PDB file of C-alpha atoms and ligand atoms in Angstrom:
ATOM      1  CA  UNK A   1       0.000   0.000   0.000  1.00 75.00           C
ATOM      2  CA  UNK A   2       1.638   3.112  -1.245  1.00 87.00           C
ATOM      3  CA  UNK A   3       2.209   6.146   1.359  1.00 96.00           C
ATOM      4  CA  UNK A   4      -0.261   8.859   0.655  1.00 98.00           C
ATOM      5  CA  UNK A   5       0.463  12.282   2.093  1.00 98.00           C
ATOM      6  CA  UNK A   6      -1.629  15.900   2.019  1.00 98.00           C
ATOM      7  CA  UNK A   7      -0.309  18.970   0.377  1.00 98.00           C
ATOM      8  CA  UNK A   8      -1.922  22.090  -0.181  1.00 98.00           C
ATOM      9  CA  UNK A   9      -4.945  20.274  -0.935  1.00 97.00           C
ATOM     10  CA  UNK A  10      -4.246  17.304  -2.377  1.00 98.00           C
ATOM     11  CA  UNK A  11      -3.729  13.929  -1.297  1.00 98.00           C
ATOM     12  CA  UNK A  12      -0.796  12.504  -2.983  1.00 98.00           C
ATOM     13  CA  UNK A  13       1.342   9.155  -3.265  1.00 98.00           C
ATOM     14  CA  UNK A  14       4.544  10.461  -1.281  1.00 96.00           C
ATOM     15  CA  UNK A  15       7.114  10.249  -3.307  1.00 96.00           C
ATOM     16  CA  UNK A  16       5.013  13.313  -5.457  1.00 96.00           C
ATOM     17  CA  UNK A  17       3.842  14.724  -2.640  1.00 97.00           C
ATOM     18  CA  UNK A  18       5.688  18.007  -3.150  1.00 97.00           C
ATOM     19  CA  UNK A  19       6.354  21.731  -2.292  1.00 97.00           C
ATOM     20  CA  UNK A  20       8.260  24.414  -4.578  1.00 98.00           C
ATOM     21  CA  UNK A  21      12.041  25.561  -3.730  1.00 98.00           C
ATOM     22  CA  UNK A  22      10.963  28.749  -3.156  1.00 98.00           C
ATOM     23  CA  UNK A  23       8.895  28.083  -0.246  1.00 98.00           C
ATOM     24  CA  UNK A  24       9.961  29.712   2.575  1.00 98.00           C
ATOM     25  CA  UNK A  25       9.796  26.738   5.253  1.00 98.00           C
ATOM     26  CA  UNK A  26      12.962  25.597   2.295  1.00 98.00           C
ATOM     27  CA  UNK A  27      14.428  28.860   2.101  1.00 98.00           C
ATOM     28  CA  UNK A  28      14.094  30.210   6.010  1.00 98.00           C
ATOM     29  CA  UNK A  29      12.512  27.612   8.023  1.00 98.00           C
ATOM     30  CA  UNK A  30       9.682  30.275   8.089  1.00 98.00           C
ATOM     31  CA  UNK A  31       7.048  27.960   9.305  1.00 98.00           C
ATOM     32  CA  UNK A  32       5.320  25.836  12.085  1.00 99.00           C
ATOM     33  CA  UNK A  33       4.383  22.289  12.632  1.00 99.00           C
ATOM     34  CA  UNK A  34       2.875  19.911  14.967  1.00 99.00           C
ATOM     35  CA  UNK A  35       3.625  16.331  15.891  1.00 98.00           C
ATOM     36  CA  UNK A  36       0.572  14.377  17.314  1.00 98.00           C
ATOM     37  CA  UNK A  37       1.095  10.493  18.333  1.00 98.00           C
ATOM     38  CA  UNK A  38      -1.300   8.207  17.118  1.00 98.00           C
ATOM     39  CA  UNK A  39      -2.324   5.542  19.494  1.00 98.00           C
ATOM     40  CA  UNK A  40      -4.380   2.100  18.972  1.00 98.00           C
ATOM     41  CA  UNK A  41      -6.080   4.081  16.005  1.00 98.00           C
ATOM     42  CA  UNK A  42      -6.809   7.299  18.068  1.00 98.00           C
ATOM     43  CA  UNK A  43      -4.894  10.738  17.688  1.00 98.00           C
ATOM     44  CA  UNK A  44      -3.957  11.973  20.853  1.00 98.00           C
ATOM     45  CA  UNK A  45      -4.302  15.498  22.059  1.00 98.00           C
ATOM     46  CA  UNK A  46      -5.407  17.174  19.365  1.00 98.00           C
ATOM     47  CA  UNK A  47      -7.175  19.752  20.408  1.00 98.00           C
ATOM     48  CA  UNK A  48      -4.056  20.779  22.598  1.00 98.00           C
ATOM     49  CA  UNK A  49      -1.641  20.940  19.647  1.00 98.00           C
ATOM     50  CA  UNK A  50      -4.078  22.854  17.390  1.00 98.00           C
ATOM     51  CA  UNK A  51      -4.178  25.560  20.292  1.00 98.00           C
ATOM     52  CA  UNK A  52      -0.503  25.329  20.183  1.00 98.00           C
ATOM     53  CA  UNK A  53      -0.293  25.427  16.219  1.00 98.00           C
ATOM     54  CA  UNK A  54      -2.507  28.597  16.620  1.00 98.00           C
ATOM     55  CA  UNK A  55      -0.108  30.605  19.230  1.00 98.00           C
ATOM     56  CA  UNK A  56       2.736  29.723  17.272  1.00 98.00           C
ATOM     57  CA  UNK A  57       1.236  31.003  13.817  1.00 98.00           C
ATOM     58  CA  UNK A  58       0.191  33.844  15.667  1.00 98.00           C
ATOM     59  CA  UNK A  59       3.321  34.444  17.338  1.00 98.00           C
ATOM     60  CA  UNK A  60       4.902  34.616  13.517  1.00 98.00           C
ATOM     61  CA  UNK A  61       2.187  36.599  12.014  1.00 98.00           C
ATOM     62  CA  UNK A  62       1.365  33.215   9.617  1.00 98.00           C
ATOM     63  CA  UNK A  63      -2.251  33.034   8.323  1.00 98.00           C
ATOM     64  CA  UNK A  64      -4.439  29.617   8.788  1.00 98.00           C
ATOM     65  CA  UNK A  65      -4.125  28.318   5.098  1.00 98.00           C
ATOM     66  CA  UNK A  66      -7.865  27.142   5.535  1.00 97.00           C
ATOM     67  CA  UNK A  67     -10.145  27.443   8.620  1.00 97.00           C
ATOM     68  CA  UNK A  68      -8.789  25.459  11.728  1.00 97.00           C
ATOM     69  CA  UNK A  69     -12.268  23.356  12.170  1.00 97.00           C
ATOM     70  CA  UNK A  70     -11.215  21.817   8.854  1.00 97.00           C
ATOM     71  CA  UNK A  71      -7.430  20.434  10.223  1.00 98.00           C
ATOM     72  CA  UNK A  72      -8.928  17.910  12.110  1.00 98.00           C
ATOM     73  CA  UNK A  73     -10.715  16.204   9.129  1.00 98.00           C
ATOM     74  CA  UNK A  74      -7.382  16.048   7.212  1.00 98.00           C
ATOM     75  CA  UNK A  75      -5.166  14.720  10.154  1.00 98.00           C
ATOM     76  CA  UNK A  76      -8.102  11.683  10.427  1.00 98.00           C
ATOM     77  CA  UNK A  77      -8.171  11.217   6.503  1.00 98.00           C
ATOM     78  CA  UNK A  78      -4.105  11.195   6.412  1.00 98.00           C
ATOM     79  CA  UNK A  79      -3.749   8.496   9.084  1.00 98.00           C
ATOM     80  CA  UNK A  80      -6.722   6.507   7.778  1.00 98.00           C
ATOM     81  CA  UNK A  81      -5.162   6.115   4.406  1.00 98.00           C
ATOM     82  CA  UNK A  82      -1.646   5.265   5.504  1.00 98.00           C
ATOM     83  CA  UNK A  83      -3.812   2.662   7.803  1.00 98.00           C
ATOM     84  CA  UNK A  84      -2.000   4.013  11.086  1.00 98.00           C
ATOM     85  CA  UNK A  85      -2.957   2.604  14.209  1.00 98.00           C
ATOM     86  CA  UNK A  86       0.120   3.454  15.877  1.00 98.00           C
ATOM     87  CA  UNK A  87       2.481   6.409  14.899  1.00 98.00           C
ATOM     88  CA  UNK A  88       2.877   9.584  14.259  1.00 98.00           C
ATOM     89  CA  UNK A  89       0.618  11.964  12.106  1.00 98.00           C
ATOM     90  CA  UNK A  90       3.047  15.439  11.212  1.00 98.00           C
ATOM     91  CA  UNK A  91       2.005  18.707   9.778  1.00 98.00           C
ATOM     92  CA  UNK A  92       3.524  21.731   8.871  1.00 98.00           C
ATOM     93  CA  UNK A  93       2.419  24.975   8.098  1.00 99.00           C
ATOM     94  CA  UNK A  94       4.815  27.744   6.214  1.00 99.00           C
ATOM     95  CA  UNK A  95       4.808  31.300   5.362  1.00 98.00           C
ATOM     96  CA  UNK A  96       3.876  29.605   1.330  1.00 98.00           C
ATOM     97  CA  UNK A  97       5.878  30.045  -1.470  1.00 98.00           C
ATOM     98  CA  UNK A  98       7.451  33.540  -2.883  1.00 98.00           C
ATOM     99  CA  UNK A  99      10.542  34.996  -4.520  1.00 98.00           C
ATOM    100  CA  UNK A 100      13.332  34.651  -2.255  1.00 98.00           C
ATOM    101  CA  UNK A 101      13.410  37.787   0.005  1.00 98.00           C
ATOM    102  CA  UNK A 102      13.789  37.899   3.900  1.00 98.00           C
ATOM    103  CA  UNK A 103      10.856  40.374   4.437  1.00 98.00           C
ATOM    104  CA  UNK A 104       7.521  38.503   4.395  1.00 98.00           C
ATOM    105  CA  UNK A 105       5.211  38.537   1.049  1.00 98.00           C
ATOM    106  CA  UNK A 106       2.459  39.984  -0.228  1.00 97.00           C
ATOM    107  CA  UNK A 107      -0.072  39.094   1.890  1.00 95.00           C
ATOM    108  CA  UNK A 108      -2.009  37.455  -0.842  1.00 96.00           C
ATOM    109  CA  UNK A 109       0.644  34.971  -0.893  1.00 98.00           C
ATOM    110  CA  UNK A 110      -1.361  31.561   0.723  1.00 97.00           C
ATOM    111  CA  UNK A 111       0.621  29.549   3.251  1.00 98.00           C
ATOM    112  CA  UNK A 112       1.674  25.911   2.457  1.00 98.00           C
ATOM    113  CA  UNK A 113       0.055  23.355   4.557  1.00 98.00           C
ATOM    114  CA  UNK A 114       1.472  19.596   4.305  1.00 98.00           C
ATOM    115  CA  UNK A 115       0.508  16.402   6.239  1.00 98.00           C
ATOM    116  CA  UNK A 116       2.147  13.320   6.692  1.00 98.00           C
ATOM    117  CA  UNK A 117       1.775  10.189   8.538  1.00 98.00           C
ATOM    118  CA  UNK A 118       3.672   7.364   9.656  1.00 97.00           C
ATOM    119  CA  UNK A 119       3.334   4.113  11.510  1.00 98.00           C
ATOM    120  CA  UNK A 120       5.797   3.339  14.664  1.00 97.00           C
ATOM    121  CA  UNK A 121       5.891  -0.052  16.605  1.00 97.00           C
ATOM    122  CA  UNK A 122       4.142   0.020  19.668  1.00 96.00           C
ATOM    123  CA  UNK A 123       6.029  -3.188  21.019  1.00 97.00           C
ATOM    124  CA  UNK A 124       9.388  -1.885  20.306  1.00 97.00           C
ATOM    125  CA  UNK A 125       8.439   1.964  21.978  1.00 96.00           C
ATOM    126  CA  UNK A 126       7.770  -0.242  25.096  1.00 96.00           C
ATOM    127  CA  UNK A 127      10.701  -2.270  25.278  1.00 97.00           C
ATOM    128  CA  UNK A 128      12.754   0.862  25.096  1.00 97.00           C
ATOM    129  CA  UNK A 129      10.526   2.557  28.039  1.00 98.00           C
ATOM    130  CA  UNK A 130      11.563  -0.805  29.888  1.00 97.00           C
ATOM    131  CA  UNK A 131      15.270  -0.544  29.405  1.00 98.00           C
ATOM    132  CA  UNK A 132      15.595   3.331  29.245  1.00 98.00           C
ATOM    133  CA  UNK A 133      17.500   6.163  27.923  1.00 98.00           C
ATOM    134  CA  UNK A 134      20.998   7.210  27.903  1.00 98.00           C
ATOM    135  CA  UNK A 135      20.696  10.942  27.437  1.00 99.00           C
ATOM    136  CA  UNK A 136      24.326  13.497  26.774  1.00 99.00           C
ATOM    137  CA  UNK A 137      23.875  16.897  27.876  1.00 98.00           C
ATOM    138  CA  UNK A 138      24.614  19.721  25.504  1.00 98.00           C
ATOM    139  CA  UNK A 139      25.231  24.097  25.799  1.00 98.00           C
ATOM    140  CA  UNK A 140      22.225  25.769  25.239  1.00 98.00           C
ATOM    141  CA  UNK A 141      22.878  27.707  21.873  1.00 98.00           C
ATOM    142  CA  UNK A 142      18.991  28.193  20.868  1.00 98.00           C
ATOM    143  CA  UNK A 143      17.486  31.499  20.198  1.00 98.00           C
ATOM    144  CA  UNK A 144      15.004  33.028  22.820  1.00 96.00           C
ATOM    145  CA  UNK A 145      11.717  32.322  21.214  1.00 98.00           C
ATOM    146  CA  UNK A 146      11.877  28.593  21.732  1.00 98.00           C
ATOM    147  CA  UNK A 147       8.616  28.752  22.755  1.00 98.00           C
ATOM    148  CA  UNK A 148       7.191  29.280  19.211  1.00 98.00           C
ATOM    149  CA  UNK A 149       7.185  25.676  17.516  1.00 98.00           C
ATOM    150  CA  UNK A 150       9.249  26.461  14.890  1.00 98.00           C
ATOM    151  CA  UNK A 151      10.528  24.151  12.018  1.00 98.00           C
ATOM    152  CA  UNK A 152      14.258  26.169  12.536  1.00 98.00           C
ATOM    153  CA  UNK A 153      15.625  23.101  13.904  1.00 98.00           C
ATOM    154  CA  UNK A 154      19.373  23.184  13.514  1.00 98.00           C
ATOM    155  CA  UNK A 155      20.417  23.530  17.319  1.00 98.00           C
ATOM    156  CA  UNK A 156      18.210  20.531  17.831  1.00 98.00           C
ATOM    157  CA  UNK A 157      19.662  18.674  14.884  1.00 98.00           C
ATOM    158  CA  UNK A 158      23.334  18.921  15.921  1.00 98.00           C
ATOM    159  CA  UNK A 159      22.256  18.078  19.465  1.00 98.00           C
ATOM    160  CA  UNK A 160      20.427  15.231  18.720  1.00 98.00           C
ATOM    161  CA  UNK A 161      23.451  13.874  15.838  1.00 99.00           C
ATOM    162  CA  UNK A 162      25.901  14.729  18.921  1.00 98.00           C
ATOM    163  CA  UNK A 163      24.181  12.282  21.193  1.00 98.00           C
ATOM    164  CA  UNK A 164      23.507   9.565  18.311  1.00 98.00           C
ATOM    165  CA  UNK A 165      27.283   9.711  17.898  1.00 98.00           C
ATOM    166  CA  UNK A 166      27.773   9.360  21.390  1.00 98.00           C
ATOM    167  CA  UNK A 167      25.520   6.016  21.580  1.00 98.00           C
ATOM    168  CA  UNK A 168      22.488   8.457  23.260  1.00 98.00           C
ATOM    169  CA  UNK A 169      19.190   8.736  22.327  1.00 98.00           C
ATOM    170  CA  UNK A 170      18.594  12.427  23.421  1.00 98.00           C
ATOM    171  CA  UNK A 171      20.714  15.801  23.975  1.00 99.00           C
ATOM    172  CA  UNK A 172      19.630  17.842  27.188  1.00 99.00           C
ATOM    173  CA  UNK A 173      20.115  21.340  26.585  1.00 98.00           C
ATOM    174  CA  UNK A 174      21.869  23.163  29.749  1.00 98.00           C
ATOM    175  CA  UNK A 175      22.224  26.849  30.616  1.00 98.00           C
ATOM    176  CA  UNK A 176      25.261  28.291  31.414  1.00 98.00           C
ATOM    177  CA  UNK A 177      23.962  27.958  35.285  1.00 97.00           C
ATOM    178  CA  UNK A 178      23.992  24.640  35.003  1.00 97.00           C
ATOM    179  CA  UNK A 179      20.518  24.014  34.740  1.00 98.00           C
ATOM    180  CA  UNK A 180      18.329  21.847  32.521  1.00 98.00           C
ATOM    181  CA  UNK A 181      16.157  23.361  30.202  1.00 98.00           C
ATOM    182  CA  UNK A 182      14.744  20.328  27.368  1.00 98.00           C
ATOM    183  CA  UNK A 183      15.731  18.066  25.673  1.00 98.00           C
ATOM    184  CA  UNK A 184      16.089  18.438  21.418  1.00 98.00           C
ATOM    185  CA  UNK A 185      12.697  17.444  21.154  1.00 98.00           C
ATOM    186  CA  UNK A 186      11.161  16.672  24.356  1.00 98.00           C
ATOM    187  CA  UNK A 187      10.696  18.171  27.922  1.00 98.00           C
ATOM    188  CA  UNK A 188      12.196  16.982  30.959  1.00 98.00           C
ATOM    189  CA  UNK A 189      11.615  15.808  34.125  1.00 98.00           C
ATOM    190  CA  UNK A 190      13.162  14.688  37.196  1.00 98.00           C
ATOM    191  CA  UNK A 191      11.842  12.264  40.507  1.00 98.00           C
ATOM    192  CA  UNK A 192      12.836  13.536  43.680  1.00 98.00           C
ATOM    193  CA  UNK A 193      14.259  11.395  46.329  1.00 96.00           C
ATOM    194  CA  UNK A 194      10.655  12.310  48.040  1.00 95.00           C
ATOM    195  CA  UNK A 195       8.859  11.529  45.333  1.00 96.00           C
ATOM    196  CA  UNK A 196       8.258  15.069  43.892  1.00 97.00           C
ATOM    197  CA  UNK A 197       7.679  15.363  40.200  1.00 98.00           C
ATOM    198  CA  UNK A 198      10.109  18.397  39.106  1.00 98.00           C
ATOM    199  CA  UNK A 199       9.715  19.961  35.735  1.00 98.00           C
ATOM    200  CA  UNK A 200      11.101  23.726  34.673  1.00 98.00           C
ATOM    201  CA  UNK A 201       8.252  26.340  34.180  1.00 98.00           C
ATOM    202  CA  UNK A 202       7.238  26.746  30.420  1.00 97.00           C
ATOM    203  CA  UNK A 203       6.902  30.644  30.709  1.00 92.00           C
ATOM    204  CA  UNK A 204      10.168  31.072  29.039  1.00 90.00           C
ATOM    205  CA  UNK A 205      13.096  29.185  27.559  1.00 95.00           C
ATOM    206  CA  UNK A 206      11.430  25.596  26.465  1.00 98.00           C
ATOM    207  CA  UNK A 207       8.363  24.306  24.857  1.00 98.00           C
ATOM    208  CA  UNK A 208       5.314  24.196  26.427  1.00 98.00           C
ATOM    209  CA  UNK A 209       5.043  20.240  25.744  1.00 98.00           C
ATOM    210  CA  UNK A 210       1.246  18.870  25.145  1.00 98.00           C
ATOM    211  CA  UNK A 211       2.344  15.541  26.561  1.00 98.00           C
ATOM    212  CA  UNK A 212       3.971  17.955  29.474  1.00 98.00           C
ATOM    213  CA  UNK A 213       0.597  18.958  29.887  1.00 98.00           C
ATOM    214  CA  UNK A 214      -1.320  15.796  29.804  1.00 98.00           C
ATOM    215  CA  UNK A 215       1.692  14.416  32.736  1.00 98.00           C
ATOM    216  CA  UNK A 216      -0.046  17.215  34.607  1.00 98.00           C
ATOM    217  CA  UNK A 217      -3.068  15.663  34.758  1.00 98.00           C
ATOM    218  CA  UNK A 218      -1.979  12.392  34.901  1.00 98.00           C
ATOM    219  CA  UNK A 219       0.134  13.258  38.419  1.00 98.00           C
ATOM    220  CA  UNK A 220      -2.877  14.636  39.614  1.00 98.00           C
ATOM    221  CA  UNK A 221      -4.699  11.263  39.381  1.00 98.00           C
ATOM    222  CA  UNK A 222      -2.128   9.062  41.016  1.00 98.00           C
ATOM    223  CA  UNK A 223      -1.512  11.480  43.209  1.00 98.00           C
ATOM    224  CA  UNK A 224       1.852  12.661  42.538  1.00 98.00           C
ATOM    225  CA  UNK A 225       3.093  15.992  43.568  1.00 98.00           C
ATOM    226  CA  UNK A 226       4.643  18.529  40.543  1.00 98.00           C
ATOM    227  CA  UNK A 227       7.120  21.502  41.292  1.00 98.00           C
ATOM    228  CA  UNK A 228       7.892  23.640  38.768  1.00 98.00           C
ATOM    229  CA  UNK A 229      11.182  24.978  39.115  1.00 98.00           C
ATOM    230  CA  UNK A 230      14.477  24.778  37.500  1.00 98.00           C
ATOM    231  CA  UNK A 231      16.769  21.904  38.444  1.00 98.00           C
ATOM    232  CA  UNK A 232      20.345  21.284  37.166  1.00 98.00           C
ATOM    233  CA  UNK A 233      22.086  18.239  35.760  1.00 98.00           C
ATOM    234  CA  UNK A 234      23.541  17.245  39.408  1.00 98.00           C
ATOM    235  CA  UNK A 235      20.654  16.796  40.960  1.00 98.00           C
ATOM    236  CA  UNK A 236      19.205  15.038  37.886  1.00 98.00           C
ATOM    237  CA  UNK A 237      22.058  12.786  38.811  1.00 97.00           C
ATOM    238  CA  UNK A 238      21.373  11.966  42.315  1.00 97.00           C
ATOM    239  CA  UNK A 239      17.376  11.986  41.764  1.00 98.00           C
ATOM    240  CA  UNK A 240      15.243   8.850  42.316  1.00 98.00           C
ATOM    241  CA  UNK A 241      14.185   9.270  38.128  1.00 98.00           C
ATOM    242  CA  UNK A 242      14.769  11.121  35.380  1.00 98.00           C
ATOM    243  CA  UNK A 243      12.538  10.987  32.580  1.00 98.00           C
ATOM    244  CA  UNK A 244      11.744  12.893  29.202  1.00 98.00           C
ATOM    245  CA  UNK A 245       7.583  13.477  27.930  1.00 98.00           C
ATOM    246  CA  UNK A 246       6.704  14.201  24.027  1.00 98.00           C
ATOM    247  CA  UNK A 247       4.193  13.392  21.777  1.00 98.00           C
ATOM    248  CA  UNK A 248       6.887  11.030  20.207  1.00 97.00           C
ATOM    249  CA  UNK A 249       8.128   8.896  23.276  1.00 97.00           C
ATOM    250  CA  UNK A 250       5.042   9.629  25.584  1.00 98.00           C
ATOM    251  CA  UNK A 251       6.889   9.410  29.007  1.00 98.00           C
ATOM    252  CA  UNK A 252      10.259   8.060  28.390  1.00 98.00           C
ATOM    253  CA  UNK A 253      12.644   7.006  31.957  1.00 98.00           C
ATOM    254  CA  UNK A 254      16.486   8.261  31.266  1.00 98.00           C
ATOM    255  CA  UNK A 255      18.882   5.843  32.691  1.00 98.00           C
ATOM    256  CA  UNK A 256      22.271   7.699  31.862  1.00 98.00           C
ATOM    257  CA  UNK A 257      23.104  11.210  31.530  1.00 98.00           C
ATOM    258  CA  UNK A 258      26.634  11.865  30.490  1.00 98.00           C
ATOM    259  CA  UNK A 259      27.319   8.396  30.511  1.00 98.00           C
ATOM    260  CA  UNK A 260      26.922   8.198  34.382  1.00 98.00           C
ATOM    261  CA  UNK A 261      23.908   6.495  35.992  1.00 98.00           C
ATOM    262  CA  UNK A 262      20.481   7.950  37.231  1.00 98.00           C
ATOM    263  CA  UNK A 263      19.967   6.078  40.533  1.00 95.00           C
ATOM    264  CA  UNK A 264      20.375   2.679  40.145  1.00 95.00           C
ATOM    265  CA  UNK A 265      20.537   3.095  36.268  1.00 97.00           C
ATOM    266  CA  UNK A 266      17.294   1.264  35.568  1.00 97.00           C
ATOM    267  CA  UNK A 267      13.597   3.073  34.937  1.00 98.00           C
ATOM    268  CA  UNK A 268      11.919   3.765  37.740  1.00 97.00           C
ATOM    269  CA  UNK A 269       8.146   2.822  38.597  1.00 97.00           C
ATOM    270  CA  UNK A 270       6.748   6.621  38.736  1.00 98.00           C
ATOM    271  CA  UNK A 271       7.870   6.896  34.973  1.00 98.00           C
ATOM    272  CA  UNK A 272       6.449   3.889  34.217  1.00 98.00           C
ATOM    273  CA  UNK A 273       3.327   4.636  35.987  1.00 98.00           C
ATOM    274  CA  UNK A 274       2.396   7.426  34.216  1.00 98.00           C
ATOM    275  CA  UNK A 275       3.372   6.205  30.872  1.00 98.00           C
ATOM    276  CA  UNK A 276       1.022   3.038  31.555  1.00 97.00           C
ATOM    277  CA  UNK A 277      -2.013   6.307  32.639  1.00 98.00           C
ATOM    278  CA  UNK A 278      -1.117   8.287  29.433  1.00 98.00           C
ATOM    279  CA  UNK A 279      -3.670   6.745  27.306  1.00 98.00           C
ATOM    280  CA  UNK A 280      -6.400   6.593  29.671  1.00 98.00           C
ATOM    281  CA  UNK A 281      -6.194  10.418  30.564  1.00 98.00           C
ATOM    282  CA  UNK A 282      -4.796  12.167  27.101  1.00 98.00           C
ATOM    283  CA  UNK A 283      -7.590  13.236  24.845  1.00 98.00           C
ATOM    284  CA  UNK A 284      -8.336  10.790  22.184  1.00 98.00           C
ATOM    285  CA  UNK A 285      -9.511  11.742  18.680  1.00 98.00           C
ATOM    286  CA  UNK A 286     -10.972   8.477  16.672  1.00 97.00           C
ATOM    287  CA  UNK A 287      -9.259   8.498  13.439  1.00 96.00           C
TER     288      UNK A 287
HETATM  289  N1  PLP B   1      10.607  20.321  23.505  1.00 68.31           N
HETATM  290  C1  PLP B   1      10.976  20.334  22.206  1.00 68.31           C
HETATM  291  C2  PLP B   1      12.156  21.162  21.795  1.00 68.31           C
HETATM  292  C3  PLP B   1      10.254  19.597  21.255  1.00 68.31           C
HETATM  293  O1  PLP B   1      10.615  19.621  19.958  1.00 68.31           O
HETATM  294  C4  PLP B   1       9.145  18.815  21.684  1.00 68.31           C
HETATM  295  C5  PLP B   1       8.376  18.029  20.733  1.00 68.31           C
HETATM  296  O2  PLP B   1       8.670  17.920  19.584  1.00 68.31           O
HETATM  297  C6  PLP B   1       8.813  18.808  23.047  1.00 68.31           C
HETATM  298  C7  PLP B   1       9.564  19.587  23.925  1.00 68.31           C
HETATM  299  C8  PLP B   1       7.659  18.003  23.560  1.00 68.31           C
HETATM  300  O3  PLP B   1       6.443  18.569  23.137  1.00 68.31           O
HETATM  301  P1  PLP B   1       5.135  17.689  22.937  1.00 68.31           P
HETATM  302  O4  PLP B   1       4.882  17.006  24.233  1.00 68.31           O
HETATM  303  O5  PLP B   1       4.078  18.686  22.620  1.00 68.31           O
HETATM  304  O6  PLP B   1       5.410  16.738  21.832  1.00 68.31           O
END
């Protein structure tokens, strides 16, 4: 069954599923996206990354390339056709196609909106939660607007490359204080040795995760406790867990940072607990 993907109208087998060089997501990253999982046929937490596809387009001055109530319908029809039960279901939205020039284009110009969607193995994303994470840490070298969802990825890139190379599956990014602020492409999180979730406040400086978010809720209903505050890579070290959230790895322990243990170097069972919860609590969109 050939991969069929969404652009600009159009459903198209992938391989033609195409946008022109001059569009500026090519030429300046000057665009947005989203990353929703897709779980046992439902897409989770929709609604929360359309309100965060929303600020981010607003936050850039990018029009809706058709009305928002309308998204939905093509995220369902993407993943339906691919036949995703489990996965991922990616869109992107950019400032559309003009000639090459930094200042943005005549406003008649219509932004480019593409969707894709591809199936993951469910099995294998558990056996990793069960073993865990090696994680390297990295300098922060973003820009300030990190907040904004932004498909400028290159930090994030080289981070993530960096800790591929070193035999990691994620790149912390640290501030020159010493303290953790995400990870290339998910939040963090620590366990306290009392049993305190710790995350760092989203008003500034990281992404304000969806799956962040749902943990929220989640800790709520098994009764965990969640302090916002900054924490640094040290005490990551000595905590009783450490553990990353996205829409990609759900809530993913981290066993090694820098090569040297977390705790006893094996997940612990508050990760783990929530993980097993997300489904039950995150929003679920039928496909
Ligand atoms: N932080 C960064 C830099 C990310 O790229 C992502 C997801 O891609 C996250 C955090 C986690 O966000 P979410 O839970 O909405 O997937």
């Amino acid at each position: 069954m050939p991969r069929i993907s969404y652009v600009n109208g159009r459903y198209l087998p992938h391989a033609e599923a195409k946008v022109h060089m001059e569009d500026r997501g090519y030429q300046f990253a000057d665009g947005v996206y989203e990353v929703c999982e897709v779980a046992r046929g439902h897409i989770m937490d929709m609604s929360g990354h359309l309100d965060r596809l929303d600020r981010s387009l607003g936050e850039l001055a990018i029009a809706w390339p058709l009305e928002r109530r309308v998204l939905p319908a093509i995220m369902r029809e993407v993943v339906t056709r691919n036949r995703v039960r489990d996965g991922l279901v990616y869109l992107q939205i950019t400032r559309g196609v003009a000639p090459r020039d930094h200042a943005f284009p005549a406003p008649s110009t219509r932004p480019s909106l593409v969707v894709t969607a591809k199936r993951s193995d469910p099995q294998a994303a558990r056996r990793r939660a069960e073993t865990g994470i090696a994680v390297i840490t990295v300098p922060e070298n973003r820009w300030d607007r990190v907040d904004i969802k932004t498909v400028g990825l290159l930090p994030n890139v080289l981070a993530r490359q960096k800790a591929k190379d070193a035999g990691a599956q994620e790149a912390w990014f640290v501030d020159p204080d010493g303290t953790v602020k995400e990870g290339a492409s998910t939040n963090v999180w620590i366990v306290t040795a009392d049993g305190h979730l710790v995350t760092r406040p989203a008003d500034t400086g990281i992404l304000r995760g969806i799956t962040r978010a749902t943990v929220f809720r989640i800790a709520e209903k098994l009764g965990y406790t969640v302090e916002e505050r900054a924490f640094t890579v040290e005490e990551a070290l000595k905590a009783r867990e450490a553990f990353v959230t996205a829409a990609t790895t759900v809530v993913m322990p981290v066993v090694r940072i820098d090569d040297k243990p977390v705790a006893n170097g094996h997940p612990g069972t508050v990760a783990l607990s929530l993980r097993e919860a997300f489904f039950d609590v995150a929003e679920k969109t039928q496909a």
